[in-house]
């Protein structure tokens, strides 16, 4: 059975593996892959920290919402969203209405280990990144769960495990 090529959106905190897993999942599904944060960098010609420095988080979130409104019109894409994409109601609605949303719920300590040396994460350039991740998780977990069709928990999430859970959760249409 051929599926309808609806998009797959990966949501979760920074360091959850949305980009790495998204690329592998796209290959498995024979879909395209887009990283929303990278797409914003390409379109603006500057890094995320520069956008945050010049426009603040609110300016970045406006750009992100505009991009998501465009991406949901595409078909057959795996999209790694930015960690804060779920903060705006219009983004949650757009994602939910245009594809399958998967929340990658990874333990905070794992997220901290994965992101501790990454200078391209403006929200984590603080004295206590683990505390910041905990605050972001408290703020966003409910929103991730609200929008998600599937929640996949753990620190060792693989493309195959996501694909298996997609098949179990949404039926044979995703099987390759």
PDB file of C-alpha atoms in Angstrom, residues 3-157:
ATOM      1  CA  UNK A   3       1.184   6.084   1.688  1.00  0.00           C
ATOM      2  CA  UNK A   4       0.059   9.628   1.035  1.00  0.00           C
ATOM      3  CA  UNK A   5       3.544  11.139   1.474  1.00  0.00           C
ATOM      4  CA  UNK A   6       2.462  13.229   4.422  1.00  0.00           C
ATOM      5  CA  UNK A   7       5.321  14.919   6.169  1.00  0.00           C
ATOM      6  CA  UNK A   8       6.962  13.657   9.335  1.00  0.00           C
ATOM      7  CA  UNK A   9       7.917  16.316  11.884  1.00  0.00           C
ATOM      8  CA  UNK A  10      10.372  15.654  14.684  1.00  0.00           C
ATOM      9  CA  UNK A  11       9.959  17.783  17.802  1.00  0.00           C
ATOM     10  CA  UNK A  12      11.871  17.832  21.069  1.00  0.00           C
ATOM     11  CA  UNK A  13      14.487  19.750  22.980  1.00  0.00           C
ATOM     12  CA  UNK A  14      17.845  20.646  21.493  1.00  0.00           C
ATOM     13  CA  UNK A  15      20.143  17.655  21.452  1.00  0.00           C
ATOM     14  CA  UNK A  16      17.292  15.128  21.192  1.00  0.00           C
ATOM     15  CA  UNK A  17      18.642  13.917  17.844  1.00  0.00           C
ATOM     16  CA  UNK A  18      16.053  15.461  15.541  1.00  0.00           C
ATOM     17  CA  UNK A  19      18.554  16.222  12.767  1.00  0.00           C
ATOM     18  CA  UNK A  20      20.585  13.013  12.972  1.00  0.00           C
ATOM     19  CA  UNK A  21      17.525  10.817  13.297  1.00  0.00           C
ATOM     20  CA  UNK A  22      15.608  12.856  10.722  1.00  0.00           C
ATOM     21  CA  UNK A  23      18.236  12.264   8.051  1.00  0.00           C
ATOM     22  CA  UNK A  24      18.241   8.518   8.686  1.00  0.00           C
ATOM     23  CA  UNK A  25      14.451   8.355   8.770  1.00  0.00           C
ATOM     24  CA  UNK A  26      14.202  10.305   5.505  1.00  0.00           C
ATOM     25  CA  UNK A  27      16.520   7.788   3.833  1.00  0.00           C
ATOM     26  CA  UNK A  28      14.397   4.888   5.141  1.00  0.00           C
ATOM     27  CA  UNK A  29      11.183   6.476   3.862  1.00  0.00           C
ATOM     28  CA  UNK A  30      12.701   7.788   0.597  1.00  0.00           C
ATOM     29  CA  UNK A  31      11.656  11.275   1.700  1.00  0.00           C
ATOM     30  CA  UNK A  32      13.451  14.589   1.539  1.00  0.00           C
ATOM     31  CA  UNK A  33      14.983  16.024   4.709  1.00  0.00           C
ATOM     32  CA  UNK A  34      14.857  19.580   6.004  1.00  0.00           C
ATOM     33  CA  UNK A  35      16.326  21.016   9.185  1.00  0.00           C
ATOM     34  CA  UNK A  36      14.275  24.104  10.092  1.00  0.00           C
ATOM     35  CA  UNK A  37      17.078  25.848  11.998  1.00  0.00           C
ATOM     36  CA  UNK A  38      19.556  25.252   9.178  1.00  0.00           C
ATOM     37  CA  UNK A  39      17.014  26.501   6.635  1.00  0.00           C
ATOM     38  CA  UNK A  40      16.667  29.761   8.595  1.00  0.00           C
ATOM     39  CA  UNK A  41      20.451  30.140   8.612  1.00  0.00           C
ATOM     40  CA  UNK A  42      20.588  29.573   4.847  1.00  0.00           C
ATOM     41  CA  UNK A  43      17.822  32.087   4.178  1.00  0.00           C
ATOM     42  CA  UNK A  44      19.259  34.793   6.423  1.00  0.00           C
ATOM     43  CA  UNK A  45      22.912  34.117   5.648  1.00  0.00           C
ATOM     44  CA  UNK A  46      23.832  34.243   9.346  1.00  0.00           C
ATOM     45  CA  UNK A  47      24.057  31.824  12.283  1.00  0.00           C
ATOM     46  CA  UNK A  48      21.324  31.309  14.864  1.00  0.00           C
ATOM     47  CA  UNK A  49      23.364  33.038  17.588  1.00  0.00           C
ATOM     48  CA  UNK A  50      23.641  36.090  15.322  1.00  0.00           C
ATOM     49  CA  UNK A  51      19.878  36.124  14.726  1.00  0.00           C
ATOM     50  CA  UNK A  52      19.274  35.877  18.474  1.00  0.00           C
ATOM     51  CA  UNK A  53      21.795  38.647  19.128  1.00  0.00           C
ATOM     52  CA  UNK A  54      20.271  41.044  16.576  1.00  0.00           C
ATOM     53  CA  UNK A  55      16.565  40.170  16.680  1.00  0.00           C
ATOM     54  CA  UNK A  56      16.219  38.397  20.015  1.00  0.00           C
ATOM     55  CA  UNK A  57      14.309  35.189  20.547  1.00  0.00           C
ATOM     56  CA  UNK A  58      11.048  36.812  19.456  1.00  0.00           C
ATOM     57  CA  UNK A  59      12.534  37.791  16.071  1.00  0.00           C
ATOM     58  CA  UNK A  60      13.824  34.269  15.594  1.00  0.00           C
ATOM     59  CA  UNK A  61      10.427  32.782  16.513  1.00  0.00           C
ATOM     60  CA  UNK A  62       8.737  34.984  13.890  1.00  0.00           C
ATOM     61  CA  UNK A  63      11.113  33.687  11.236  1.00  0.00           C
ATOM     62  CA  UNK A  64      10.555  30.130  12.435  1.00  0.00           C
ATOM     63  CA  UNK A  65       6.748  30.462  12.242  1.00  0.00           C
ATOM     64  CA  UNK A  66       6.983  31.864   8.710  1.00  0.00           C
ATOM     65  CA  UNK A  67       9.214  28.961   7.661  1.00  0.00           C
ATOM     66  CA  UNK A  68       6.945  26.325   9.200  1.00  0.00           C
ATOM     67  CA  UNK A  69       3.953  27.833   7.397  1.00  0.00           C
ATOM     68  CA  UNK A  70       5.877  27.246   4.151  1.00  0.00           C
ATOM     69  CA  UNK A  71       7.216  23.777   5.012  1.00  0.00           C
ATOM     70  CA  UNK A  72       3.800  22.335   5.823  1.00  0.00           C
ATOM     71  CA  UNK A  73       2.781  22.905   2.199  1.00  0.00           C
ATOM     72  CA  UNK A  74       5.423  20.408   1.067  1.00  0.00           C
ATOM     73  CA  UNK A  75       4.877  16.652   0.822  1.00  0.00           C
ATOM     74  CA  UNK A  76       7.190  13.733   1.468  1.00  0.00           C
ATOM     75  CA  UNK A  77       9.560  15.510   3.853  1.00  0.00           C
ATOM     76  CA  UNK A  78      11.027  14.642   7.224  1.00  0.00           C
ATOM     77  CA  UNK A  79      11.449  17.958   9.048  1.00  0.00           C
ATOM     78  CA  UNK A  80      13.610  18.483  12.118  1.00  0.00           C
ATOM     79  CA  UNK A  81      11.947  21.431  13.826  1.00  0.00           C
ATOM     80  CA  UNK A  82      13.681  23.814  16.170  1.00  0.00           C
ATOM     81  CA  UNK A  83      13.285  22.953  19.844  1.00  0.00           C
ATOM     82  CA  UNK A  84      11.023  25.939  20.467  1.00  0.00           C
ATOM     83  CA  UNK A  85       8.819  25.570  17.385  1.00  0.00           C
ATOM     84  CA  UNK A  86       5.958  24.318  19.556  1.00  0.00           C
ATOM     85  CA  UNK A  87       5.814  27.559  21.546  1.00  0.00           C
ATOM     86  CA  UNK A  88       3.564  29.261  18.999  1.00  0.00           C
ATOM     87  CA  UNK A  89       0.004  27.925  18.683  1.00  0.00           C
ATOM     88  CA  UNK A  90       0.009  28.445  14.902  1.00  0.00           C
ATOM     89  CA  UNK A  91       3.075  26.222  14.578  1.00  0.00           C
ATOM     90  CA  UNK A  92       1.477  23.466  16.635  1.00  0.00           C
ATOM     91  CA  UNK A  93      -1.668  23.672  14.513  1.00  0.00           C
ATOM     92  CA  UNK A  94       0.286  23.678  11.236  1.00  0.00           C
ATOM     93  CA  UNK A  95       2.389  20.684  12.236  1.00  0.00           C
ATOM     94  CA  UNK A  96      -0.525  18.672  13.596  1.00  0.00           C
ATOM     95  CA  UNK A  97      -2.686  19.302  10.519  1.00  0.00           C
ATOM     96  CA  UNK A  98      -0.098  18.470   7.873  1.00  0.00           C
ATOM     97  CA  UNK A  99       1.695  15.329   8.929  1.00  0.00           C
ATOM     98  CA  UNK A 100       2.826  12.926  11.584  1.00  0.00           C
ATOM     99  CA  UNK A 101       4.479  14.574  14.595  1.00  0.00           C
ATOM    100  CA  UNK A 102       6.994  12.579  16.622  1.00  0.00           C
ATOM    101  CA  UNK A 103       8.258  13.830  19.987  1.00  0.00           C
ATOM    102  CA  UNK A 104      11.768  12.627  20.808  1.00  0.00           C
ATOM    103  CA  UNK A 105      11.776  12.671  24.609  1.00  0.00           C
ATOM    104  CA  UNK A 106      15.379  12.283  25.715  1.00  0.00           C
ATOM    105  CA  UNK A 107      16.653  12.433  29.337  1.00  0.00           C
ATOM    106  CA  UNK A 108      17.961  15.856  30.381  1.00  0.00           C
ATOM    107  CA  UNK A 109      21.413  14.557  31.345  1.00  0.00           C
ATOM    108  CA  UNK A 110      21.813  13.070  27.844  1.00  0.00           C
ATOM    109  CA  UNK A 111      20.722  16.352  26.253  1.00  0.00           C
ATOM    110  CA  UNK A 112      23.236  18.247  28.364  1.00  0.00           C
ATOM    111  CA  UNK A 113      26.056  15.885  27.387  1.00  0.00           C
ATOM    112  CA  UNK A 114      25.180  16.178  23.698  1.00  0.00           C
ATOM    113  CA  UNK A 115      24.987  19.976  23.686  1.00  0.00           C
ATOM    114  CA  UNK A 116      27.599  21.071  26.241  1.00  0.00           C
ATOM    115  CA  UNK A 117      30.242  22.096  23.693  1.00  0.00           C
ATOM    116  CA  UNK A 118      27.899  23.429  21.003  1.00  0.00           C
ATOM    117  CA  UNK A 119      28.232  27.213  20.719  1.00  0.00           C
ATOM    118  CA  UNK A 120      25.443  27.328  18.121  1.00  0.00           C
ATOM    119  CA  UNK A 121      22.718  26.980  20.791  1.00  0.00           C
ATOM    120  CA  UNK A 122      22.030  30.503  22.062  1.00  0.00           C
ATOM    121  CA  UNK A 123      19.650  29.466  24.838  1.00  0.00           C
ATOM    122  CA  UNK A 124      22.316  27.246  26.414  1.00  0.00           C
ATOM    123  CA  UNK A 125      25.018  29.897  26.649  1.00  0.00           C
ATOM    124  CA  UNK A 126      24.398  30.192  30.376  1.00  0.00           C
ATOM    125  CA  UNK A 127      26.322  29.250  33.530  1.00  0.00           C
ATOM    126  CA  UNK A 128      24.163  26.156  34.201  1.00  0.00           C
ATOM    127  CA  UNK A 129      23.040  24.527  30.910  1.00  0.00           C
ATOM    128  CA  UNK A 130      21.447  21.540  32.709  1.00  0.00           C
ATOM    129  CA  UNK A 131      19.254  23.898  34.740  1.00  0.00           C
ATOM    130  CA  UNK A 132      18.296  25.749  31.543  1.00  0.00           C
ATOM    131  CA  UNK A 133      17.403  22.457  29.822  1.00  0.00           C
ATOM    132  CA  UNK A 134      15.294  21.531  32.834  1.00  0.00           C
ATOM    133  CA  UNK A 135      13.442  24.864  32.608  1.00  0.00           C
ATOM    134  CA  UNK A 136      12.885  24.413  28.863  1.00  0.00           C
ATOM    135  CA  UNK A 137      11.617  20.874  29.442  1.00  0.00           C
ATOM    136  CA  UNK A 138       9.180  22.102  32.093  1.00  0.00           C
ATOM    137  CA  UNK A 139       7.950  24.807  29.724  1.00  0.00           C
ATOM    138  CA  UNK A 140       7.740  22.696  26.549  1.00  0.00           C
ATOM    139  CA  UNK A 141       7.067  19.046  27.446  1.00  0.00           C
ATOM    140  CA  UNK A 142       3.294  19.595  27.638  1.00  0.00           C
ATOM    141  CA  UNK A 143       3.352  21.326  24.233  1.00  0.00           C
ATOM    142  CA  UNK A 144       5.412  18.558  22.633  1.00  0.00           C
ATOM    143  CA  UNK A 145       2.956  15.978  23.951  1.00  0.00           C
ATOM    144  CA  UNK A 146      -0.030  18.054  22.830  1.00  0.00           C
ATOM    145  CA  UNK A 147       1.136  18.102  19.222  1.00  0.00           C
ATOM    146  CA  UNK A 148       2.675  14.608  19.049  1.00  0.00           C
ATOM    147  CA  UNK A 149       1.101  11.636  17.323  1.00  0.00           C
ATOM    148  CA  UNK A 150       3.905   9.473  18.751  1.00  0.00           C
ATOM    149  CA  UNK A 151       6.154   9.980  21.782  1.00  0.00           C
ATOM    150  CA  UNK A 152       9.420   8.079  21.659  1.00  0.00           C
ATOM    151  CA  UNK A 153      11.417   8.097  24.883  1.00  0.00           C
ATOM    152  CA  UNK A 154      15.006   7.224  25.575  1.00  0.00           C
ATOM    153  CA  UNK A 155      18.571   8.204  24.882  1.00  0.00           C
ATOM    154  CA  UNK A 156      19.305   5.532  22.255  1.00  0.00           C
ATOM    155  CA  UNK A 157      16.606   6.215  19.709  1.00  0.00           C
TER     156      UNK A 157
END
